[in-house]
Amino acid sequence: MTRRPSRTPPDFRNASQQERILNMLEHNTNQTVASTSASRIRFAPHSEIIIKGVSYTEALSDEAFCVLRRVDNPDVLEKFTYVELNDLVAQGLLTEERGAFDLSKQALKIGPNVRLSDLKPEVAELVHFRQFICDEFLKMEAAHETSRSDAALEQAIAILHGKWSTLLAQRAPGTRFSSQQTKGSFGIPRPSTVRRWLQKYEAANFNVMALCPMKHKCGNRSDRLHPDVRALLRDGAWEYASLLKPTMDKVYGKFVEHFDGLNEARAEKGLPALPLPSKAAMRAEIRKLAPYHVDAGRHGVPFAKKKYAYIQGKHDPEWPLQVVEMDEWQVSLQSLLKGDPV
């Protein structure tokens, strides 16, 4: 996959570059007739235009041509007729990502498909805390009750932190939490920290995801293994969940046989051989399997159902609505009808 360049809004204020663009259009005025047979494509503001994996942004356009600037090398300008652009769209080689260079969307830095419900409970609770502080402070600021100076912020934060603690006590009295962060108990933030939250929150048009911390996204999440090797590892891991109850050594030995076949097929195509993963990689892949499915495969479904019976929320569900708990209340019909005029 082509690595996407950093999303830095290009600078269009260079006068010499504007002159170069205009010269490119004027030099091709006699070719206008050739491009009028195709409809004009109008790109949205702040869009990223991706052509064959290369990122562009629109520099200038007229009725005949469109000049695009490469994002990875802003000095490179390329001219396209609308016939060429329409052909690229028809072939699926041109895509437009609207708002990619919009500063308000860049402030989120988390991706358009991530929602608050997708976050871990402790991270979501932290976002709720930050949103509460920001929303309540903005209300106080609008009522001219405070300002963004350090002294005023420190006083307002102390008041708002007390309100948050009161809300926690009213929201879940007597509830037991696995951690302080899940409970929602956070320390009093500094004025500079809250000022930074407010800047992000306002820049993102008050989108709550702008307040999401980035610590949970740290680290290299790219797979070091080839996709074909990873697929073989996953298939081999499922061999462990068998009624024959194979050991990890036997599962790894069978995986090696399939891996040799993969390299032989690659050699026939003139591709280089892939390195063999270690036994530890197979062990790690097996441990990724759901324990219920492993025990169901090795010991039978009745055994797994009995072992993983959901008692008092001991086990975490693997997908939404896998476990639905309903409260029951046994009461006589006379109690319900007591005082009813009917």
PDB file of C-alpha atoms in Angstrom, residues 308-329:
ATOM      1  CA  TYR A 308     -18.214 -20.310  29.858  1.00  0.00           C
ATOM      2  CA  ALA A 309     -21.678 -19.843  31.332  1.00  0.00           C
ATOM      3  CA  TYR A 310     -22.254 -16.151  31.863  1.00  0.00           C
ATOM      4  CA  ILE A 311     -22.516 -15.728  35.613  1.00  0.00           C
ATOM      5  CA  GLN A 312     -22.650 -12.209  37.055  1.00  0.00           C
ATOM      6  CA  GLY A 313     -20.843 -10.748  34.049  1.00  0.00           C
ATOM      7  CA  LYS A 314     -17.700 -12.778  34.685  1.00  0.00           C
ATOM      8  CA  HIS A 315     -16.842 -13.130  31.002  1.00  0.00           C
ATOM      9  CA  ASP A 316     -16.728 -10.327  28.476  1.00  0.00           C
ATOM     10  CA  PRO A 317     -18.864 -10.804  25.332  1.00  0.00           C
ATOM     11  CA  GLU A 318     -17.084 -10.908  21.994  1.00  0.00           C
ATOM     12  CA  TRP A 319     -19.705  -9.083  19.905  1.00  0.00           C
ATOM     13  CA  PRO A 320     -22.666  -6.749  20.587  1.00  0.00           C
ATOM     14  CA  LEU A 321     -25.828  -8.382  21.959  1.00  0.00           C
ATOM     15  CA  GLN A 322     -24.046 -11.704  22.485  1.00  0.00           C
ATOM     16  CA  VAL A 323     -25.200 -11.468  26.084  1.00  0.00           C
ATOM     17  CA  VAL A 324     -28.426  -9.725  27.063  1.00  0.00           C
ATOM     18  CA  GLU A 325     -29.238  -9.451  30.760  1.00  0.00           C
ATOM     19  CA  MET A 326     -32.790  -8.710  31.902  1.00  0.00           C
ATOM     20  CA  ASP A 327     -33.945  -7.891  35.412  1.00  0.00           C
ATOM     21  CA  GLU A 328     -36.908  -9.881  36.727  1.00  0.00           C
ATOM     22  CA  TRP A 329     -39.363  -8.885  39.412  1.00  0.00           C
TER      23      TRP A 329
END
